[in-house]
XYZ file of C-alpha atoms in Angstrom:
627
model
C 76.698 23.590 90.460
C 75.640 27.063 89.081
C 73.986 27.959 85.757
C 72.419 30.757 84.240
C 68.969 29.066 84.118
C 68.576 27.197 87.391
C 69.351 27.838 91.097
C 71.757 25.201 92.218
C 74.265 25.893 95.467
C 76.060 28.974 94.916
C 79.850 29.127 95.538
C 80.721 31.558 98.152
C 83.419 34.159 97.597
C 86.493 33.559 99.126
C 87.590 36.136 101.525
C 90.967 37.210 99.816
C 92.778 40.511 100.005
C 92.395 42.340 96.541
C 95.539 44.148 95.135
C 95.191 47.864 95.616
C 94.587 50.110 92.571
C 95.304 53.638 93.609
C 94.091 56.418 91.635
C 96.525 58.696 90.096
C 97.130 62.507 90.717
C 98.869 64.944 88.601
C 100.828 67.891 89.415
C 100.783 69.937 86.207
C 103.014 72.713 85.316
C 101.663 75.437 83.310
C 103.444 76.073 80.171
C 102.682 79.777 79.354
C 104.593 82.539 77.401
C 107.278 84.337 79.585
C 105.311 86.846 81.634
C 106.610 88.833 84.430
C 106.054 87.719 87.771
C 102.471 87.305 88.588
C 101.028 86.641 91.807
C 98.185 88.445 93.487
C 97.822 87.227 97.087
C 95.372 87.522 99.706
C 97.468 85.602 102.111
C 101.072 85.227 102.993
C 103.222 84.787 99.846
C 104.948 81.287 99.354
C 104.845 78.288 96.956
C 101.385 77.065 96.030
C 100.288 73.809 94.489
C 98.123 74.062 91.210
C 95.496 71.785 90.252
C 95.630 69.727 87.057
C 92.686 71.400 85.161
C 94.171 74.768 84.995
C 97.742 76.682 84.674
C 96.262 79.636 86.289
C 93.839 78.949 89.166
C 91.871 81.115 91.874
C 91.651 79.380 95.172
C 87.913 79.591 96.539
C 87.555 82.476 99.006
C 89.985 84.866 97.639
C 93.034 82.667 97.583
C 96.272 82.968 95.511
C 96.382 83.198 91.755
C 99.740 81.988 90.953
C 101.550 81.283 87.443
C 104.429 79.157 87.108
C 107.240 81.014 85.427
C 110.269 80.025 83.580
C 112.575 82.531 84.850
C 113.167 84.006 88.180
C 110.355 86.574 89.150
C 111.458 90.058 90.577
C 110.775 90.325 94.040
C 106.968 91.094 95.014
C 106.281 94.584 96.182
C 105.645 94.727 99.755
C 101.991 96.141 99.539
C 100.907 93.137 97.361
C 100.770 94.853 94.108
C 101.226 93.290 90.719
C 102.217 94.422 87.109
C 99.012 95.856 85.702
C 100.563 95.052 82.310
C 101.081 91.418 83.072
C 97.492 91.194 84.237
C 95.389 93.219 82.071
C 97.444 93.695 79.015
C 99.936 90.803 79.010
C 103.289 92.625 78.766
C 106.127 90.459 77.466
C 108.812 91.082 80.033
C 107.943 94.158 81.843
C 111.196 95.789 81.186
C 109.174 98.947 80.660
C 107.795 98.487 84.074
C 111.087 98.270 85.717
C 112.506 101.483 83.453
C 109.472 103.473 84.565
C 108.971 102.460 87.974
C 111.122 105.638 89.031
C 108.694 107.810 86.984
C 105.560 106.244 88.322
C 106.009 107.465 91.739
C 104.631 105.602 95.082
C 101.299 107.104 94.883
C 98.291 104.848 94.284
C 96.435 105.964 90.862
C 92.855 107.034 90.978
C 90.210 105.344 88.815
C 90.231 106.402 85.043
C 88.053 108.979 84.148
C 86.035 108.794 80.998
C 87.583 110.655 77.689
C 85.504 112.723 75.550
C 84.599 111.612 71.932
C 87.487 112.566 69.359
C 87.962 111.991 65.742
C 89.568 109.152 64.330
C 92.676 110.899 63.143
C 93.344 112.633 66.370
C 95.673 111.538 68.900
C 94.135 110.072 72.247
C 93.873 112.586 74.830
C 95.745 111.793 77.924
C 93.630 110.869 80.905
C 93.354 113.553 83.602
C 96.174 113.486 86.116
C 98.284 111.360 83.702
C 100.753 114.102 82.499
C 104.343 113.212 83.393
C 103.495 109.747 84.206
C 105.797 106.841 82.991
C 104.313 104.378 80.683
C 103.794 101.616 83.243
C 101.738 104.210 85.218
C 99.579 104.996 82.257
C 99.036 101.349 81.449
C 97.954 100.760 84.947
C 95.370 103.515 84.891
C 93.942 102.278 81.722
C 93.751 98.642 82.960
C 92.182 99.551 86.275
C 92.821 101.089 89.677
C 95.805 99.280 90.867
C 98.619 100.368 93.182
C 101.875 101.296 90.971
C 105.127 99.512 91.537
C 107.270 100.402 94.405
C 110.213 102.933 93.133
C 113.557 101.398 93.199
C 115.834 103.128 95.588
C 118.852 105.114 93.994
C 121.725 102.942 93.375
C 119.855 99.965 93.202
C 120.877 97.517 90.305
C 118.508 97.819 87.644
C 116.357 94.566 86.808
C 116.031 95.234 82.980
C 114.983 91.703 81.500
C 114.979 92.977 77.849
C 117.575 90.528 77.184
C 116.014 87.652 78.526
C 114.730 85.010 75.908
C 111.324 85.306 74.456
C 110.314 81.602 74.685
C 111.177 79.304 77.562
C 113.058 76.176 76.963
C 110.852 73.194 76.392
C 111.321 70.562 79.336
C 111.698 68.049 77.045
C 114.640 69.652 75.353
C 116.290 70.270 78.599
C 115.946 66.976 79.805
C 115.185 64.040 77.563
C 114.114 61.644 80.166
C 110.512 61.361 81.183
C 109.542 63.247 84.244
C 107.790 60.113 85.500
C 111.187 58.254 85.861
C 112.420 61.085 88.387
C 109.014 61.940 90.121
C 108.458 61.304 93.690
C 105.573 58.966 94.675
C 102.520 60.546 94.807
C 100.782 61.250 98.237
C 97.529 60.200 99.368
C 94.728 62.712 98.318
C 90.934 62.536 98.761
C 88.645 62.675 95.659
C 84.977 63.497 95.568
C 82.388 63.741 92.777
C 80.400 66.457 91.483
C 77.345 65.461 93.212
C 79.016 66.291 96.685
C 79.778 69.862 95.821
C 78.476 72.136 98.688
C 75.378 74.298 97.335
C 76.659 77.128 99.592
C 74.042 76.946 102.260
C 74.198 74.761 105.379
C 71.926 71.613 105.434
C 69.447 71.235 108.336
C 68.130 67.681 109.117
C 65.258 67.395 111.831
C 66.434 65.215 114.545
C 64.258 62.030 114.896
C 64.142 59.847 118.045
C 66.219 56.617 118.053
C 64.128 53.487 116.747
C 64.638 51.547 120.111
C 63.049 54.480 121.789
C 59.781 54.245 120.120
C 56.871 51.483 120.440
C 57.314 48.601 117.986
C 54.064 49.540 116.107
C 55.960 52.966 115.268
C 59.342 51.563 114.121
C 58.564 50.975 110.535
C 57.171 54.472 109.728
C 60.306 55.719 111.636
C 62.584 53.479 109.913
C 61.497 54.985 106.473
C 61.802 58.330 107.692
C 65.223 57.852 108.451
C 65.877 56.128 105.354
C 64.417 59.430 103.639
C 66.881 61.674 105.707
C 70.023 59.607 104.610
C 69.372 60.337 101.279
C 70.788 63.976 101.808
C 74.423 64.022 100.651
C 77.137 66.241 102.288
C 80.286 68.029 100.894
C 83.313 66.146 102.508
C 85.706 68.261 100.569
C 84.779 71.082 102.644
C 85.888 69.806 106.197
C 84.271 72.668 108.224
C 80.871 72.747 106.669
C 77.709 70.958 108.356
C 79.715 69.192 110.824
C 76.789 68.530 113.219
C 74.694 67.328 110.625
C 77.456 65.001 109.132
C 77.624 63.340 112.443
C 73.971 63.198 112.728
C 73.828 61.085 109.473
C 76.637 58.912 110.449
C 75.041 57.863 113.620
C 71.803 57.406 111.750
C 73.251 55.015 109.389
C 74.817 53.246 112.235
C 71.605 52.922 113.954
C 69.943 51.495 110.521
C 72.723 48.840 110.183
C 72.065 47.875 113.738
C 68.375 47.545 113.119
C 68.476 45.797 110.140
C 70.729 43.035 111.356
C 68.906 42.416 114.823
C 65.296 43.301 114.172
C 62.498 40.904 112.648
C 59.782 42.029 110.558
C 61.648 45.356 109.340
C 61.654 44.358 105.711
C 58.067 45.092 104.492
C 57.137 45.846 100.815
C 57.276 49.348 101.722
C 60.885 49.663 102.483
C 62.311 48.087 99.495
C 62.078 51.148 97.265
C 63.200 53.417 99.952
C 66.410 51.160 100.753
C 67.234 51.247 97.254
C 66.516 54.924 96.729
C 68.764 55.631 99.747
C 71.534 53.470 98.641
C 71.439 54.862 95.023
C 71.478 58.293 96.144
C 74.629 57.800 98.199
C 76.892 55.474 96.131
C 75.831 56.102 92.407
C 77.811 59.202 91.256
C 80.090 60.466 88.364
C 83.519 59.258 89.306
C 86.064 62.033 88.638
C 88.293 61.534 85.605
C 91.533 59.423 86.042
C 94.915 60.348 84.723
C 96.925 57.160 84.369
C 99.937 58.512 82.530
C 101.806 59.344 85.542
C 100.409 56.854 87.992
C 102.339 53.923 89.235
C 100.339 51.429 91.400
C 103.784 49.999 93.074
C 105.084 53.459 94.157
C 101.744 55.807 94.280
C 99.480 55.776 97.467
C 95.725 55.020 96.625
C 93.333 57.804 96.079
C 90.758 57.826 98.858
C 87.093 58.665 98.669
C 86.459 61.887 100.621
C 82.960 60.962 101.656
C 83.746 57.481 102.966
C 82.716 58.012 106.614
C 79.193 57.990 105.303
C 79.854 55.690 102.141
C 81.235 52.861 104.101
C 78.170 52.761 106.385
C 75.643 52.734 103.413
C 77.380 49.574 101.737
C 77.401 47.936 105.000
C 73.973 48.592 105.385
C 73.006 47.494 101.876
C 75.014 44.169 102.426
C 72.883 43.324 105.601
C 69.821 44.080 103.740
C 70.833 41.593 100.730
C 71.832 39.071 103.432
C 68.843 39.300 105.890
C 66.958 36.190 106.233
C 63.720 38.365 105.351
C 65.081 39.656 102.013
C 62.821 38.599 99.204
C 64.251 38.596 95.766
C 60.658 38.565 94.101
C 59.984 41.874 95.505
C 63.487 43.382 95.240
C 63.850 42.634 91.600
C 61.467 45.547 90.832
C 64.011 47.806 91.875
C 67.370 46.024 91.613
C 67.233 45.673 87.898
C 69.607 45.848 85.102
C 70.062 49.683 85.363
C 70.885 49.179 88.923
C 73.566 46.696 88.193
C 75.004 48.718 85.065
C 75.551 51.645 87.611
C 77.065 49.322 90.307
C 79.540 47.919 87.641
C 80.646 51.385 86.674
C 81.529 52.193 90.297
C 84.206 49.229 89.940
C 86.321 52.027 88.345
C 86.736 53.686 91.663
C 90.335 54.646 92.625
C 89.317 53.726 96.364
C 90.231 50.238 97.037
C 88.065 49.986 100.010
C 85.075 50.647 97.930
C 85.854 48.134 95.458
C 86.225 45.508 98.135
C 82.489 46.361 99.181
C 81.444 46.613 95.670
C 82.766 43.297 95.087
C 80.732 41.664 98.107
C 77.619 43.640 96.895
C 77.565 42.293 93.162
C 78.571 38.515 94.586
C 75.366 38.489 96.528
C 73.061 40.136 93.773
C 74.526 37.467 91.288
C 73.818 34.726 93.833
C 70.196 36.413 94.959
C 68.831 37.164 91.449
C 68.812 34.452 88.826
C 67.445 36.703 86.252
C 70.367 39.039 86.325
C 73.084 36.432 85.928
C 73.555 36.300 82.342
C 73.424 40.094 82.140
C 75.995 40.489 84.652
C 78.351 37.951 82.987
C 77.847 40.014 79.739
C 78.585 43.322 81.233
C 81.729 41.945 82.766
C 82.748 40.634 79.552
C 82.202 44.179 77.655
C 84.091 45.743 80.564
C 87.029 43.374 79.778
C 87.032 43.653 76.188
C 86.701 47.663 76.367
C 89.845 47.381 78.770
C 91.985 45.078 76.509
C 91.306 46.909 73.080
C 90.414 50.341 73.727
C 91.221 52.063 77.233
C 93.710 49.716 78.903
C 92.675 51.393 81.909
C 89.983 50.121 84.722
C 90.608 50.045 88.375
C 88.491 47.256 89.411
C 89.699 44.272 86.937
C 91.023 42.253 90.086
C 87.573 42.642 91.879
C 85.566 41.580 88.973
C 88.030 38.460 88.242
C 87.897 37.308 91.645
C 83.893 37.444 91.409
C 84.280 35.391 88.245
C 86.556 32.844 90.067
C 83.659 32.055 92.151
C 81.414 32.001 89.351
C 83.202 29.727 87.057
C 83.529 27.313 90.161
C 79.921 26.879 90.015
C 79.527 26.296 86.030
C 77.505 23.114 85.540
C 79.062 20.552 83.000
C 79.228 20.320 79.954
C 80.451 23.911 79.783
C 78.241 26.085 77.603
C 79.993 27.491 74.221
C 79.585 30.890 75.624
C 81.745 30.252 78.628
C 84.370 28.671 76.450
C 84.464 31.880 74.092
C 84.831 33.995 76.945
C 88.010 31.850 77.910
C 89.464 31.915 74.624
C 88.109 35.620 73.531
C 88.418 37.552 76.650
C 90.522 35.921 79.559
C 93.332 34.924 77.506
C 93.754 38.273 75.675
C 93.941 39.973 79.211
C 97.538 38.787 79.175
C 98.299 41.302 76.816
C 97.962 44.487 78.900
C 100.515 46.425 80.529
C 98.971 46.379 83.970
C 99.139 42.496 84.260
C 100.808 42.575 87.563
C 97.910 44.215 89.222
C 95.361 41.210 88.494
C 97.651 38.138 87.264
C 96.930 36.234 90.567
C 92.877 36.511 89.939
C 93.600 35.971 86.321
C 95.527 32.663 86.660
C 93.131 31.380 89.140
C 90.196 31.892 86.744
C 92.179 30.014 84.078
C 92.765 27.155 86.156
C 89.105 27.000 87.359
C 88.148 26.472 83.657
C 90.808 23.855 83.178
C 89.454 21.732 86.165
C 86.097 21.998 84.742
C 87.135 20.892 81.198
C 90.429 19.557 80.660
C 90.221 19.575 76.964
C 90.628 23.348 77.038
C 94.324 22.869 77.982
C 95.442 22.988 74.405
C 93.692 26.154 73.454
C 94.920 27.871 76.617
C 98.627 26.953 76.297
C 98.580 27.741 72.662
C 96.978 31.160 73.432
C 99.788 31.895 76.018
C 102.556 30.990 73.534
C 100.898 33.406 71.090
C 100.931 36.168 73.446
C 104.297 35.245 75.543
C 106.171 38.330 76.238
C 109.350 39.321 74.292
C 110.653 41.973 76.228
C 109.364 42.189 79.518
C 110.984 40.059 81.833
C 108.644 40.811 84.775
C 105.451 39.378 82.659
C 107.536 36.374 81.319
C 108.141 35.497 85.037
C 104.300 35.870 85.610
C 103.582 33.691 82.626
C 106.044 31.080 83.863
C 104.189 30.979 87.129
C 100.800 30.628 85.643
C 102.226 27.938 83.286
C 103.169 25.957 86.423
C 99.801 26.360 87.919
C 98.314 24.997 84.697
C 100.611 22.094 84.359
C 99.758 21.105 88.136
C 96.088 20.438 86.753
C 97.031 18.985 83.478
C 95.846 15.726 82.444
C 98.603 13.391 80.831
C 96.777 12.792 77.842
C 96.517 16.788 77.215
C 100.179 17.139 78.125
C 101.382 14.962 75.204
C 99.308 17.374 72.737
C 101.338 20.243 73.925
C 104.513 19.171 75.163
C 106.716 20.148 71.990
C 105.647 23.743 71.788
C 105.660 24.166 75.590
C 109.164 22.747 76.097
C 110.584 24.865 73.273
C 109.232 28.095 74.858
C 110.549 26.620 78.142
C 113.920 25.918 76.756
C 114.112 29.582 75.375
C 113.335 30.704 78.966
C 116.069 28.544 80.371
C 118.545 30.140 77.956
C 117.435 33.700 78.970
C 120.345 35.957 80.205
C 117.792 37.431 82.763
C 118.373 35.214 85.675
C 115.214 35.321 87.327
C 113.553 34.268 84.159
C 116.112 31.253 83.658
C 115.662 30.530 87.724
C 111.802 30.198 87.267
C 111.812 27.955 84.405
C 114.409 25.903 86.155
C 112.326 25.480 89.321
C 109.892 23.377 87.144
C 112.146 20.308 87.761
C 111.289 20.931 91.661
C 107.596 19.989 91.025
C 107.019 16.333 91.380
C 104.074 16.177 89.261
C 105.749 17.872 86.349
C 108.829 15.698 86.996
C 106.718 12.796 86.656
C 105.122 14.155 83.257
C 108.647 14.778 81.873
C 110.004 11.263 82.807
C 107.033 9.595 80.941
C 107.965 11.740 78.005
C 111.593 11.919 78.233
C 112.544 10.765 74.760
C 110.691 13.984 73.527
C 111.444 16.649 76.118
C 115.054 15.559 76.688
C 116.367 16.275 72.855
C 114.555 19.479 72.999
C 116.078 20.763 76.417
C 119.586 19.331 76.146
C 121.465 21.789 74.004
C 120.317 24.674 75.920
C 121.170 23.138 79.264
C 124.638 21.782 78.180
C 125.522 25.328 76.828
C 124.454 27.109 79.851
C 126.076 24.776 82.171
C 129.390 26.151 80.369
C 128.521 29.716 79.419
C 125.923 31.229 81.883
C 127.380 34.287 83.983
C 125.107 33.419 87.091
C 126.592 30.885 89.397
C 123.230 29.998 91.019
C 121.448 29.335 87.451
C 124.912 26.993 86.590
C 124.063 24.999 89.676
C 120.230 24.518 88.895
C 121.273 23.440 85.358
C 123.566 20.915 86.743
C 120.836 19.573 88.806
C 118.390 19.244 86.025
C 121.037 17.422 83.765
C 121.891 15.103 86.529
C 117.996 14.318 86.683
C 117.748 13.973 82.947
C 120.883 11.520 82.985
C 119.025 9.494 85.856
C 115.734 9.253 83.788
C 117.222 8.036 80.590
C 121.113 7.367 80.692
C 121.344 5.766 77.313
C 119.617 8.909 75.423
C 121.695 11.313 77.641
C 124.852 9.729 76.641
C 123.873 9.608 72.941
C 122.916 13.305 73.089
C 126.092 14.254 74.852
C 127.995 12.652 72.008
C 126.029 14.330 69.351
C 126.168 17.639 70.996
C 130.085 17.557 71.149
C 130.370 16.349 67.804
C 128.048 19.204 66.556
C 130.082 21.617 68.455
C 133.455 20.365 67.023
C 131.898 20.761 63.695
C 130.853 24.210 64.376
C 134.290 25.176 65.783
C 135.810 23.650 62.730
C 133.460 25.705 60.463
C 134.309 28.677 62.483
C 137.956 28.186 61.846
C 137.707 27.819 58.265
C 135.623 31.028 58.035
C 138.267 32.920 60.237
C 141.047 31.782 57.963
C 138.961 32.634 54.673
C 138.603 36.089 55.869
C 142.359 36.261 56.857
C 142.975 35.400 53.192
C 140.847 37.862 51.840
C 142.333 40.497 53.834
C 145.627 39.739 52.931
C 144.652 39.826 49.220
C 143.128 43.015 49.639
C 146.143 44.327 51.515
C 148.251 43.180 48.568
C 146.207 44.756 45.928
C 146.061 48.209 47.874
C 149.929 48.036 47.990
C 150.214 47.231 44.419
C 147.943 50.064 43.226
C 149.940 52.394 45.455
C 153.237 51.307 43.633
C 154.858 49.825 46.850
C 154.781 46.377 45.638
C 155.830 46.072 41.997
C 153.228 44.195 39.777
């Protein structure tokens, strides 16, 4: 068993597929005051996609600047010119530009000349060459040297936009529904942190010989040199930069993975700091901010890390390093410390599911090798979950952390410590309240069941906690709760079942009565479970009165024939369990229904008398019926 103070056998992490947690991307429409059409292009015109950070964005290398406009822009001039008023001075609708275009002429204006000093009361002197110009041409000259608009051909319809609205209609006013409900699924995109940004000059690495091509005595020194070379970071967002060096680093990392796997005596004391330094340089980075408002994990594609060709090999190398037979935790603990683990846990928020899967394995190996870090790892996971539940409700690696915890809980020594019980009640149970429960519910339910198998006395607080947080309006979450509850009942002790049977089956009765057929169906499937049926049969005198009224009413009134058929099977099973009690409950239910119908009829008759009395009173007041 595994504790925080001793080193018993460690439970290996089950190789299970982890649910994907793709990262969101946003296509942000810029909301600006209405301007004239503004498109400065150095390439072919056409629609452009904008980043989410700025409504007006210049692509690197002189790409297009594009603003999203609330009205149809006028046709762009053939020579690529744009309205100087919109660019430099921010004219509102450019109707002046449209009216003065004929006066401006097709010639390109020269640079404005310096103006002589004048007294404050004097009118501004026109710039040389500005006599006879239209207003737009003069504005253009003041703003800088820009080509003037192309003159409209005679007889062409005027594009005077002076009557256009001055304020664009709000998207929310035009369409009251959320844009998220009608948007298309997000496509895969690559992400990169700030550390991978190119410095603008090519990176050169000195090629080193292969490890297998040098004598054995020189291999340790060459191994260290290759580790130092692999600390160099490349920009994978620029797919054309440093192609040769990227491939060289990839082949070097592959060589290091093979070397540490098959070689003996390669892990000397000098290699530990270099290995940790190389891994830290490559994997520790500031993750880009995640915008989860428009992200739907069930529809959107996951966001992939652009540097994954190198990052994957670094993770693979580190796992082989931790799993090596020559690995000595007593030496490595100087470098793999609490700071290293904290940075590792922060990476679990990565949007790339492949990286989170590697991180899961790395953290599990560290937990198994370093006894002094176990309590710290559990505490930090506890903090991550609390922040996730009560503050952010966003963390991509919850499923992976819960999967690690499932293995850790399985190794807890008995009796359970108070801190472990508190973690169950204060952290794991509240995790059921978040909106993204479906992304990690399977791992969460596994952890809950592991706790109950360790200590059956925790069954009552767990089930009462689930009753407290039972969903009221989300049918999907209700189905998940019912599934988890069945897993708990599969391992519950009969003595613990007696303590919670009344509140439990009152909730199941409500679920059976649900108009949502999936909720009712999932609750009725409990009667297909042999162990649960044995528990119900032993306590039928308590459970049958709780369930009977709902079941009998559903058998007569439910809209779904499949649910009605399942209810008939349940009633039949109850009748076989305790026919005497079943007959008594049937008679009681029918008499209660007759009494209710009688009261309802009396109520209707009373209302009818009151309506007749009111009608007569109205007729008398109108003089139709004599008093």
